[in-house]
mmCIF file of C-alpha atoms in Angstrom:
data_model
loop_
_atom_site.group_PDB
_atom_site.id
_atom_site.type_symbol
_atom_site.label_atom_id
_atom_site.label_comp_id
_atom_site.label_asym_id
_atom_site.label_seq_id
_atom_site.Cartn_x
_atom_site.Cartn_y
_atom_site.Cartn_z
ATOM 1 C CA MET A 9 144.863 67.182 39.989
ATOM 2 C CA LYS A 10 148.476 65.481 41.090
ATOM 3 C CA GLN A 11 150.671 64.381 37.976
ATOM 4 C CA GLU A 12 151.380 60.582 37.799
ATOM 5 C CA GLN A 13 155.523 60.373 38.877
ATOM 6 C CA LEU A 14 157.299 58.709 35.779
ATOM 7 C CA HIS A 15 160.271 57.269 35.862
ATOM 8 C CA ILE A 16 162.602 59.344 33.402
ATOM 9 C CA LEU A 17 165.968 58.367 31.724
ATOM 10 C CA ILE A 18 168.335 61.490 30.812
ATOM 11 C CA SER A 19 171.328 60.477 29.090
ATOM 12 C CA PRO A 20 173.693 63.183 27.373
ATOM 13 C CA LEU A 21 176.730 62.763 24.903
ATOM 14 C CA ASP A 22 179.874 61.989 26.085
ATOM 15 C CA TRP A 23 181.685 64.703 23.733
ATOM 16 C CA GLY A 24 183.092 67.067 26.330
ATOM 17 C CA LEU A 25 181.288 68.045 29.709
ATOM 18 C CA GLY A 26 178.751 70.791 27.708
ATOM 19 C CA HIS A 27 176.005 67.949 27.008
ATOM 20 C CA ALA A 28 175.897 67.302 30.363
ATOM 21 C CA ALA A 29 176.189 70.522 32.046
ATOM 22 C CA ARG A 30 172.890 71.566 29.989
ATOM 23 C CA CYS A 31 171.230 68.580 31.562
ATOM 24 C CA ILE A 32 171.812 69.596 35.189
ATOM 25 C CA PRO A 33 169.131 72.545 35.411
ATOM 26 C CA LEU A 34 166.772 69.978 33.528
ATOM 27 C CA ILE A 35 167.402 67.221 36.042
ATOM 28 C CA SER A 36 166.926 69.477 38.714
ATOM 29 C CA LYS A 37 163.402 70.447 37.672
ATOM 30 C CA ILE A 38 162.323 67.053 37.049
ATOM 31 C CA ILE A 39 163.049 65.931 40.578
ATOM 32 C CA GLU A 40 161.096 68.958 41.875
ATOM 33 C CA ALA A 41 158.256 68.064 40.093
ATOM 34 C CA GLY A 42 158.581 64.555 41.511
ATOM 35 C CA HIS A 43 159.472 62.500 38.992
ATOM 36 C CA LYS A 44 161.763 59.755 39.306
ATOM 37 C CA VAL A 45 165.110 60.207 37.329
ATOM 38 C CA THR A 46 167.683 57.473 36.057
ATOM 39 C CA LEU A 47 170.908 58.774 34.691
ATOM 40 C CA ALA A 48 173.043 56.732 31.825
ATOM 41 C CA GLY A 49 176.046 57.690 29.948
ATOM 42 C CA TYR A 50 179.844 57.184 29.595
ATOM 43 C CA GLY A 51 182.951 58.556 30.216
ATOM 44 C CA ARG A 52 183.685 62.277 31.796
ATOM 45 C CA SER A 53 179.889 63.076 30.793
ATOM 46 C CA LEU A 54 178.607 60.599 33.173
ATOM 47 C CA VAL A 55 180.739 61.184 36.080
ATOM 48 C CA MET A 56 179.934 65.142 36.285
ATOM 49 C CA LEU A 57 176.217 64.095 36.476
ATOM 50 C CA GLN A 58 177.121 61.278 39.087
ATOM 51 C CA LYS A 59 178.860 64.023 40.862
ATOM 52 C CA GLU A 60 176.227 66.561 40.952
ATOM 53 C CA PHE A 61 173.681 63.818 41.594
ATOM 54 C CA PRO A 62 174.913 61.767 43.436
ATOM 55 C CA PHE A 63 171.783 60.455 45.301
ATOM 56 C CA LEU A 64 170.548 58.940 41.507
ATOM 57 C CA GLU A 65 170.713 55.825 39.941
ATOM 58 C CA SER A 66 173.207 55.820 37.088
ATOM 59 C CA LEU A 67 174.208 53.170 34.316
ATOM 60 C CA GLU A 68 176.823 53.021 31.824
ATOM 61 C CA ILE A 69 175.829 53.067 28.025
ATOM 62 C CA LYS A 70 178.861 53.301 26.086
ATOM 63 C CA GLY A 71 178.135 55.582 22.821
ATOM 64 C CA PHE A 72 180.362 57.553 20.311
ATOM 65 C CA SER A 73 182.929 59.582 21.879
ATOM 66 C CA PRO A 74 185.229 61.024 19.116
ATOM 67 C CA SER A 75 188.623 62.525 19.638
ATOM 68 C CA TYR A 76 189.727 65.379 17.537
ATOM 69 C CA SER A 77 193.222 65.104 15.747
ATOM 70 C CA GLY A 78 195.937 66.501 16.908
ATOM 71 C CA ASN A 79 195.969 68.916 13.499
ATOM 72 C CA GLY A 80 192.604 69.727 13.856
ATOM 73 C CA ASN A 81 190.856 68.290 10.664
ATOM 74 C CA LEU A 82 187.822 67.426 12.515
ATOM 75 C CA ILE A 83 185.287 66.696 9.215
ATOM 76 C CA LEU A 84 188.211 64.272 7.704
ATOM 77 C CA HIS A 85 188.373 62.432 11.053
ATOM 78 C CA LEU A 86 184.765 62.171 11.545
ATOM 79 C CA PHE A 87 184.174 60.846 8.517
ATOM 80 C CA LEU A 88 186.834 58.262 8.921
ATOM 81 C CA ARG A 89 184.965 57.052 12.146
ATOM 82 C CA LEU A 90 181.635 56.921 10.590
ATOM 83 C CA PRO A 91 181.229 53.182 10.669
ATOM 84 C CA GLN A 92 182.019 53.673 14.594
ATOM 85 C CA PHE A 93 179.146 56.313 14.822
ATOM 86 C CA ILE A 94 176.554 54.053 13.057
ATOM 87 C CA THR A 95 177.720 50.980 15.066
ATOM 88 C CA SER A 96 177.438 53.277 18.348
ATOM 89 C CA ILE A 97 173.733 54.255 17.621
ATOM 90 C CA ILE A 98 172.866 50.153 16.678
ATOM 91 C CA TYR A 99 174.238 49.538 19.822
ATOM 92 C CA GLU A 100 172.746 52.316 22.044
ATOM 93 C CA HIS A 101 169.375 51.551 20.793
ATOM 94 C CA ARG A 102 169.337 47.557 21.503
ATOM 95 C CA ALA A 103 171.208 48.744 25.044
ATOM 96 C CA LEU A 104 167.712 51.126 25.609
ATOM 97 C CA LYS A 105 165.267 48.276 24.786
ATOM 98 C CA LYS A 106 166.996 46.476 27.417
ATOM 99 C CA ILE A 107 167.092 48.883 30.346
ATOM 100 C CA ILE A 108 163.372 50.043 29.514
ATOM 101 C CA ALA A 109 162.228 46.409 29.673
ATOM 102 C CA GLN A 110 164.172 46.112 33.043
ATOM 103 C CA ARG A 111 163.671 49.188 34.858
ATOM 104 C CA GLN A 112 159.989 50.315 33.480
ATOM 105 C CA ILE A 113 161.324 53.483 31.637
ATOM 106 C CA ASP A 114 158.222 55.752 31.225
ATOM 107 C CA ILE A 115 160.088 58.550 29.097
ATOM 108 C CA ILE A 116 163.543 59.035 27.273
ATOM 109 C CA ILE A 117 165.490 62.405 27.078
ATOM 110 C CA SER A 118 168.580 62.034 25.359
ATOM 111 C CA ASP A 119 171.007 64.731 24.751
ATOM 112 C CA ASN A 120 172.860 64.551 21.207
ATOM 113 C CA ARG A 121 172.330 60.901 21.503
ATOM 114 C CA TYR A 122 170.402 59.620 18.382
ATOM 115 C CA GLY A 123 170.586 55.737 19.046
ATOM 116 C CA LEU A 124 168.641 56.529 22.375
ATOM 117 C CA ARG A 125 165.057 56.412 21.559
ATOM 118 C CA ASN A 126 162.310 53.574 21.402
ATOM 119 C CA LYS A 127 159.253 53.268 19.579
ATOM 120 C CA ASN A 128 156.925 52.292 22.376
ATOM 121 C CA THR A 129 158.401 54.921 25.054
ATOM 122 C CA ARG A 130 158.370 58.476 24.752
ATOM 123 C CA SER A 131 161.651 59.697 23.286
ATOM 124 C CA ILE A 132 162.523 63.246 23.387
ATOM 125 C CA LEU A 133 165.770 64.600 22.084
ATOM 126 C CA ILE A 134 167.629 67.770 23.120
ATOM 127 C CA THR A 135 169.551 69.670 20.512
ATOM 128 C CA HIS A 136 170.409 73.029 19.391
ATOM 129 C CA GLN A 137 172.078 71.855 16.118
ATOM 130 C CA VAL A 138 169.150 72.013 13.565
ATOM 131 C CA MET A 139 172.119 72.204 10.787
ATOM 132 C CA VAL A 140 175.699 71.443 10.836
ATOM 133 C CA LYS A 141 177.798 74.275 9.770
ATOM 134 C CA THR A 142 180.600 73.019 7.506
ATOM 135 C CA PRO A 143 183.992 74.167 6.351
ATOM 136 C CA ARG A 144 183.754 76.610 3.544
ATOM 137 C CA TRP A 145 184.870 73.882 1.053
ATOM 138 C CA LEU A 146 181.837 71.698 1.891
ATOM 139 C CA LYS A 147 179.490 74.896 2.068
ATOM 140 C CA PHE A 148 177.640 73.157 -0.921
ATOM 141 C CA SER A 149 176.801 70.471 1.241
ATOM 142 C CA GLU A 150 175.155 72.434 4.268
ATOM 143 C CA HIS A 151 171.265 72.291 3.399
ATOM 144 C CA LEU A 152 172.103 68.231 2.833
ATOM 145 C CA PHE A 153 173.264 68.059 5.901
ATOM 146 C CA TYR A 154 170.403 70.052 7.238
ATOM 147 C CA ARG A 155 168.230 67.359 5.562
ATOM 148 C CA VAL A 156 170.066 64.435 7.220
ATOM 149 C CA SER A 157 169.639 66.724 10.948
ATOM 150 C CA CYS A 158 166.195 66.604 10.117
ATOM 151 C CA LEU A 159 165.463 63.179 9.267
ATOM 152 C CA LEU A 160 167.431 61.817 12.582
ATOM 153 C CA ILE A 161 165.447 64.391 14.739
ATOM 154 C CA SER A 162 162.001 63.078 13.365
ATOM 155 C CA ARG A 163 162.363 59.587 14.694
ATOM 156 C CA PHE A 164 161.870 60.805 18.165
ATOM 157 C CA ASP A 165 158.566 62.345 19.381
ATOM 158 C CA GLU A 166 159.526 65.619 20.347
ATOM 159 C CA CYS A 167 163.098 67.775 20.144
ATOM 160 C CA TRP A 168 163.558 70.352 22.257
ATOM 161 C CA ILE A 169 165.672 73.430 21.194
ATOM 162 C CA PRO A 170 167.472 75.040 24.067
ATOM 163 C CA ASP A 171 167.258 78.699 22.741
ATOM 164 C CA GLU A 172 164.762 81.210 22.225
ATOM 165 C CA LYS A 173 162.652 81.516 19.390
ATOM 166 C CA GLU A 174 163.293 84.964 17.941
ATOM 167 C CA PRO A 175 166.306 84.834 15.933
ATOM 168 C CA PRO A 176 169.161 84.779 16.218
ATOM 169 C CA GLY A 177 168.763 83.813 19.686
ATOM 170 C CA LEU A 178 172.322 82.664 21.189
ATOM 171 C CA SER A 179 172.620 79.687 18.737
ATOM 172 C CA GLY A 180 172.084 81.645 15.317
ATOM 173 C CA ASP A 181 172.037 79.850 12.458
ATOM 174 C CA LEU A 182 172.410 76.418 14.214
ATOM 175 C CA SER A 183 168.435 76.594 15.171
ATOM 176 C CA HIS A 184 167.399 79.607 13.141
ATOM 177 C CA LYS A 185 168.583 79.618 9.630
ATOM 178 C CA TYR A 186 166.183 76.663 8.107
ATOM 179 C CA THR A 187 162.561 75.514 8.979
ATOM 180 C CA ILE A 188 162.955 73.226 12.173
ATOM 181 C CA PRO A 189 161.401 70.176 12.419
ATOM 182 C CA VAL A 190 157.355 69.808 13.105
ATOM 183 C CA ASN A 191 158.156 67.758 16.043
ATOM 184 C CA ALA A 192 160.601 70.230 17.410
ATOM 185 C CA ILE A 193 159.982 73.453 19.911
ATOM 186 C CA PHE A 194 162.143 76.157 21.496
ATOM 187 C CA ILE A 195 162.266 76.063 25.050
ATOM 188 C CA GLY A 196 164.967 79.023 26.048
ATOM 189 C CA PRO A 197 168.315 78.388 27.194
ATOM 190 C CA LEU A 198 169.691 76.001 29.773
ATOM 191 C CA SER A 199 172.143 77.122 31.923
ATOM 192 C CA ARG A 200 173.279 75.107 35.421
ATOM 193 C CA PHE A 201 173.875 78.750 36.950
ATOM 194 C CA GLN A 202 171.534 81.167 38.399
ATOM 195 C CA PRO A 203 171.720 84.730 36.823
ATOM 196 C CA SER A 204 174.318 86.714 38.646
ATOM 197 C CA GLU A 205 174.370 90.420 40.127
ATOM 198 C CA SER A 206 178.180 89.990 40.004
ATOM 199 C CA GLN A 207 180.155 90.605 36.726
ATOM 200 C CA GLY A 208 183.762 90.865 35.899
ATOM 201 C CA GLY A 209 185.908 93.590 36.416
ATOM 202 C CA GLN A 210 188.030 95.947 34.374
ATOM 203 C CA VAL A 211 191.549 95.496 35.355
ATOM 204 C CA ILE A 212 193.737 92.548 34.945
ATOM 205 C CA GLY A 213 195.080 91.571 38.277
ATOM 206 C CA THR A 214 192.517 92.617 40.396
ATOM 207 C CA LYS A 215 190.555 89.643 40.346
ATOM 208 C CA LYS A 216 191.672 85.929 38.615
ATOM 209 C CA ILE A 217 191.481 85.113 35.351
ATOM 210 C CA ALA A 218 189.391 81.783 35.086
ATOM 211 C CA ALA A 219 190.492 79.691 32.487
ATOM 212 C CA ILE A 220 188.091 76.526 32.044
ATOM 213 C CA ILE A 221 188.908 73.689 29.986
ATOM 214 C CA SER A 222 186.811 71.188 28.181
ATOM 215 C CA GLY A 223 186.495 69.113 24.938
ATOM 216 C CA PRO A 224 187.636 65.808 23.989
ATOM 217 C CA GLU A 225 191.246 64.733 23.506
ATOM 218 C CA PRO A 226 193.836 65.309 22.426
ATOM 219 C CA GLN A 227 192.785 68.758 22.383
ATOM 220 C CA ARG A 228 191.304 69.504 25.649
ATOM 221 C CA SER A 229 195.266 68.455 26.651
ATOM 222 C CA ILE A 230 197.049 70.449 24.247
ATOM 223 C CA PHE A 231 194.507 73.920 25.201
ATOM 224 C CA GLU A 232 195.587 73.085 29.144
ATOM 225 C CA LYS A 233 199.328 73.220 28.206
ATOM 226 C CA LEU A 234 199.269 76.185 26.234
ATOM 227 C CA LEU A 235 197.004 78.261 28.888
ATOM 228 C CA ILE A 236 199.576 76.990 31.608
ATOM 229 C CA ARG A 237 202.474 78.106 29.642
ATOM 230 C CA GLN A 238 201.022 81.438 29.050
ATOM 231 C CA LEU A 239 199.541 82.516 32.396
ATOM 232 C CA LYS A 240 202.812 81.603 33.920
ATOM 233 C CA GLU A 241 204.645 83.636 32.023
ATOM 234 C CA LEU A 242 202.323 86.246 32.847
ATOM 235 C CA ASN A 243 202.597 85.796 36.344
ATOM 236 C CA LEU A 244 198.977 87.053 37.008
ATOM 237 C CA PRO A 245 196.619 85.631 39.482
ATOM 238 C CA ALA A 246 194.657 83.056 38.006
ATOM 239 C CA ILE A 247 192.873 79.706 38.243
ATOM 240 C CA ILE A 248 192.676 77.052 35.671
ATOM 241 C CA ILE A 249 189.739 74.492 35.831
ATOM 242 C CA GLY A 250 190.696 71.371 34.219
ATOM 243 C CA GLY A 251 187.514 69.704 33.527
ATOM 244 C CA LYS A 252 188.291 66.498 34.389
ATOM 245 C CA PRO A 253 185.512 64.913 36.989
ATOM 246 C CA GLU A 254 187.029 61.831 37.350
ATOM 247 C CA SER A 255 190.325 63.150 38.278
ATOM 248 C CA ASP A 256 191.405 62.840 42.275
ATOM 249 C CA GLN A 257 194.455 64.836 42.029
ATOM 250 C CA ALA A 258 194.409 67.529 44.557
ATOM 251 C CA GLU A 259 194.544 71.331 43.299
ATOM 252 C CA PHE A 260 198.071 72.854 43.523
ATOM 253 C CA ALA A 261 199.577 76.249 43.150
ATOM 254 C CA ASP A 262 202.424 77.392 40.461
ATOM 255 C CA GLY A 263 203.142 80.612 41.355
ATOM 256 C CA LYS A 264 200.131 83.092 41.580
ATOM 257 C CA LEU A 265 198.412 79.932 39.149
ATOM 258 C CA LEU A 266 196.042 77.578 40.796
ATOM 259 C CA ILE A 267 195.425 74.659 38.768
ATOM 260 C CA VAL A 268 192.184 72.591 39.665
ATOM 261 C CA PRO A 269 191.178 69.282 38.126
ATOM 262 C CA TYR A 270 187.533 70.183 38.542
ATOM 263 C CA MET A 271 184.669 72.183 39.994
ATOM 264 C CA ASN A 272 180.963 71.730 40.576
ATOM 265 C CA SER A 273 178.739 73.993 39.434
ATOM 266 C CA THR A 274 178.323 76.121 42.766
ATOM 267 C CA GLU A 275 181.998 76.611 42.967
ATOM 268 C CA LEU A 276 182.607 76.988 39.201
ATOM 269 C CA GLY A 277 179.428 79.600 38.999
ATOM 270 C CA SER A 278 181.203 81.401 42.038
ATOM 271 C CA VAL A 279 184.668 81.353 40.336
ATOM 272 C CA ILE A 280 183.817 82.807 36.817
ATOM 273 C CA SER A 281 181.361 85.724 38.562
ATOM 274 C CA SER A 282 184.161 86.797 40.687
ATOM 275 C CA SER A 283 186.599 86.898 37.938
ATOM 276 C CA THR A 284 187.962 89.602 35.401
ATOM 277 C CA LEU A 285 187.843 87.179 32.210
ATOM 278 C CA ALA A 286 187.156 83.914 31.780
ATOM 279 C CA ILE A 287 188.878 81.640 28.565
ATOM 280 C CA CYS A 288 187.032 79.027 27.475
ATOM 281 C CA ARG A 289 186.168 77.065 24.562
ATOM 282 C CA SER A 290 182.745 78.567 22.364
ATOM 283 C CA GLY A 291 180.662 75.396 22.885
ATOM 284 C CA TYR A 292 177.264 76.158 22.933
ATOM 285 C CA SER A 293 176.745 75.230 26.578
ATOM 286 C CA SER A 294 179.490 77.296 27.589
ATOM 287 C CA VAL A 295 177.933 80.308 25.724
ATOM 288 C CA MET A 296 174.482 79.511 27.587
ATOM 289 C CA ASP A 297 176.317 79.093 31.012
ATOM 290 C CA LEU A 298 178.270 82.546 30.744
ATOM 291 C CA LYS A 299 175.539 84.550 29.220
ATOM 292 C CA ALA A 300 173.412 83.439 32.981
ATOM 293 C CA LEU A 301 176.423 84.963 34.418
ATOM 294 C CA GLY A 302 177.199 88.300 32.778
ATOM 295 C CA ALA A 303 180.488 87.290 32.284
ATOM 296 C CA LYS A 304 183.244 88.627 30.313
ATOM 297 C CA VAL A 305 184.826 85.951 27.681
ATOM 298 C CA LEU A 306 187.861 85.148 25.439
ATOM 299 C CA PHE A 307 186.852 82.161 23.331
ATOM 300 C CA VAL A 308 189.180 79.998 21.861
ATOM 301 C CA PRO A 309 187.375 77.285 19.961
ATOM 302 C CA THR A 310 188.631 73.944 19.343
ATOM 303 C CA PRO A 311 190.859 73.743 16.200
ATOM 304 C CA GLY A 312 188.570 71.938 13.326
ATOM 305 C CA GLN A 313 185.299 72.595 15.151
ATOM 306 C CA THR A 314 183.229 74.685 12.976
ATOM 307 C CA GLU A 315 180.164 75.303 15.105
ATOM 308 C CA GLN A 316 182.388 76.795 17.924
ATOM 309 C CA ILE A 317 184.173 78.754 15.410
ATOM 310 C CA TYR A 318 180.875 80.102 13.990
ATOM 311 C CA LEU A 319 179.553 80.857 17.767
ATOM 312 C CA ALA A 320 182.659 82.551 18.596
ATOM 313 C CA ARG A 321 182.552 84.565 14.994
ATOM 314 C CA LEU A 322 179.212 85.608 15.902
ATOM 315 C CA LEU A 323 179.599 86.618 19.431
ATOM 316 C CA GLN A 324 182.787 88.241 18.414
ATOM 317 C CA LYS A 325 180.458 90.636 15.483
ATOM 318 C CA SER A 326 178.095 91.069 18.147
ATOM 319 C CA GLY A 327 180.964 93.017 20.117
ATOM 320 C CA THR A 328 180.458 90.562 23.134
ATOM 321 C CA ALA A 329 183.334 88.349 23.424
ATOM 322 C CA LEU A 330 186.681 88.329 21.371
ATOM 323 C CA TRP A 331 188.061 84.874 20.203
ATOM 324 C CA ARG A 332 191.112 83.788 18.750
ATOM 325 C CA ALA A 333 192.181 80.448 16.770
ATOM 326 C CA GLN A 334 194.164 78.264 19.327
ATOM 327 C CA GLU A 335 197.412 78.470 17.123
ATOM 328 C CA GLU A 336 197.353 82.422 17.290
ATOM 329 C CA LEU A 337 196.493 82.804 20.791
ATOM 330 C CA ASP A 338 198.566 85.133 22.758
ATOM 331 C CA LEU A 339 197.699 86.335 25.909
ATOM 332 C CA ALA A 340 199.710 89.053 26.896
ATOM 333 C CA THR A 341 197.633 91.307 23.894
ATOM 334 C CA ASP A 342 194.785 89.351 23.992
ATOM 335 C CA LEU A 343 193.847 89.514 27.490
ATOM 336 C CA PRO A 344 193.800 93.340 27.129
ATOM 337 C CA GLU A 345 191.992 93.298 24.037
ATOM 338 C CA ALA A 346 189.159 90.921 25.512
ATOM 339 C CA LEU A 347 188.284 93.406 28.014
ATOM 340 C CA LYS A 348 186.948 96.077 25.831
ATOM 341 C CA PHE A 349 184.039 93.863 24.405
ATOM 342 C CA THR A 350 180.972 94.124 26.362
ATOM 343 C CA GLY A 351 180.656 90.874 27.746
ATOM 344 C CA PHE A 352 177.499 89.271 27.987
ATOM 345 C CA GLN A 353 174.667 91.463 29.483
ATOM 346 C CA ILE A 354 173.011 89.681 32.707
ATOM 347 C CA LYS A 355 169.289 88.809 31.767
ATOM 348 C CA ILE A 356 166.759 86.458 33.143
ATOM 349 C CA GLU A 357 166.072 84.256 30.039
ATOM 350 C CA ARG A 358 162.546 82.701 30.150
ATOM 351 C CA ASN A 359 162.356 78.886 29.273
ATOM 352 C CA ASP A 360 159.627 76.705 29.406
ATOM 353 C CA LEU A 361 160.745 73.822 31.704
ATOM 354 C CA ASP A 362 158.045 73.956 34.214
ATOM 355 C CA ALA A 363 155.223 74.027 31.131
ATOM 356 C CA LEU A 364 157.023 71.336 29.516
ATOM 357 C CA LEU A 365 157.271 69.054 32.827
ATOM 358 C CA ALA A 366 153.875 69.608 33.531
ATOM 359 C CA GLY A 367 152.655 68.033 30.399
ATOM 360 C CA LEU A 368 154.584 65.145 30.417
ATOM 361 C CA LYS A 369 153.348 61.585 30.120
ATOM 362 C CA LYS A 370 153.668 58.378 28.806
ATOM 363 C CA LYS A 371 153.439 57.328 25.149
#
């Protein structure tokens, strides 16, 4: 029996490009299944999806787009912006109600946008953060944040966790430390890249160093300037991908360093696969993507981003990848050290997208 065509609204959080990136394989699968997709978002994440799927309708729903403070004090910075976060959830909820009425939306899939749900429309949340990693001085509040997270998740009809069910998976404590909410299921990792048989080499200089820049400002630009300076000093064949899908600037070379404002998924996957080493943030979506490509990586977490620091430490402890704090980064010594790690081992990960999509239905 042929499944009824559904109109599905998909919207990622505009906090770097990771949330949009992991929506790409989901959108592709939904289109393949014969459903209609409308994109909704804001900022660079929406531009990214528009470039990947130019034939889809896209709508702007402004949301909470936090920036990082220049000194990396993220917790305090976000606390001070808590009223804006609450206001954005209320705005998202109201904007969504109008869109559902105007476009007859059957299902909402929200990646970490907690205001994009509707009691009369099947609402699905994608998140790997069942718990929130806190700094050591806030460790006592970890379980409280977990309870708040579960409360927010429970307001959706379903929660899809992009990781394996068996711990530690790729997300470790983030999805596996505490019991997941009753409406949550593990669906397997989501990557926009297909598993590659090409792995990084062992000798720096034979292939490019690929540096991928992402995340909110001002830390995105701080990281980019740091890498440009150090890579130019080393005079190694390298490429920096700026993570700016909205840019109309052309790529340019500075000695052996090539700087490109943005690459689509196909281009980026090819560059990473043919590179000796990738340098990037340790966001969870990046971890899933680099795992799919079997890459060797040097992780540089966003300062103050506790989740990224946790994931970077977890992967270094497992022998997969080296990590360095941004303020301690010294590529002259860190690149050779990073190559001593195993890198991600290519393994075709199981996910339940086909089964999930086959069972999609209106509320």
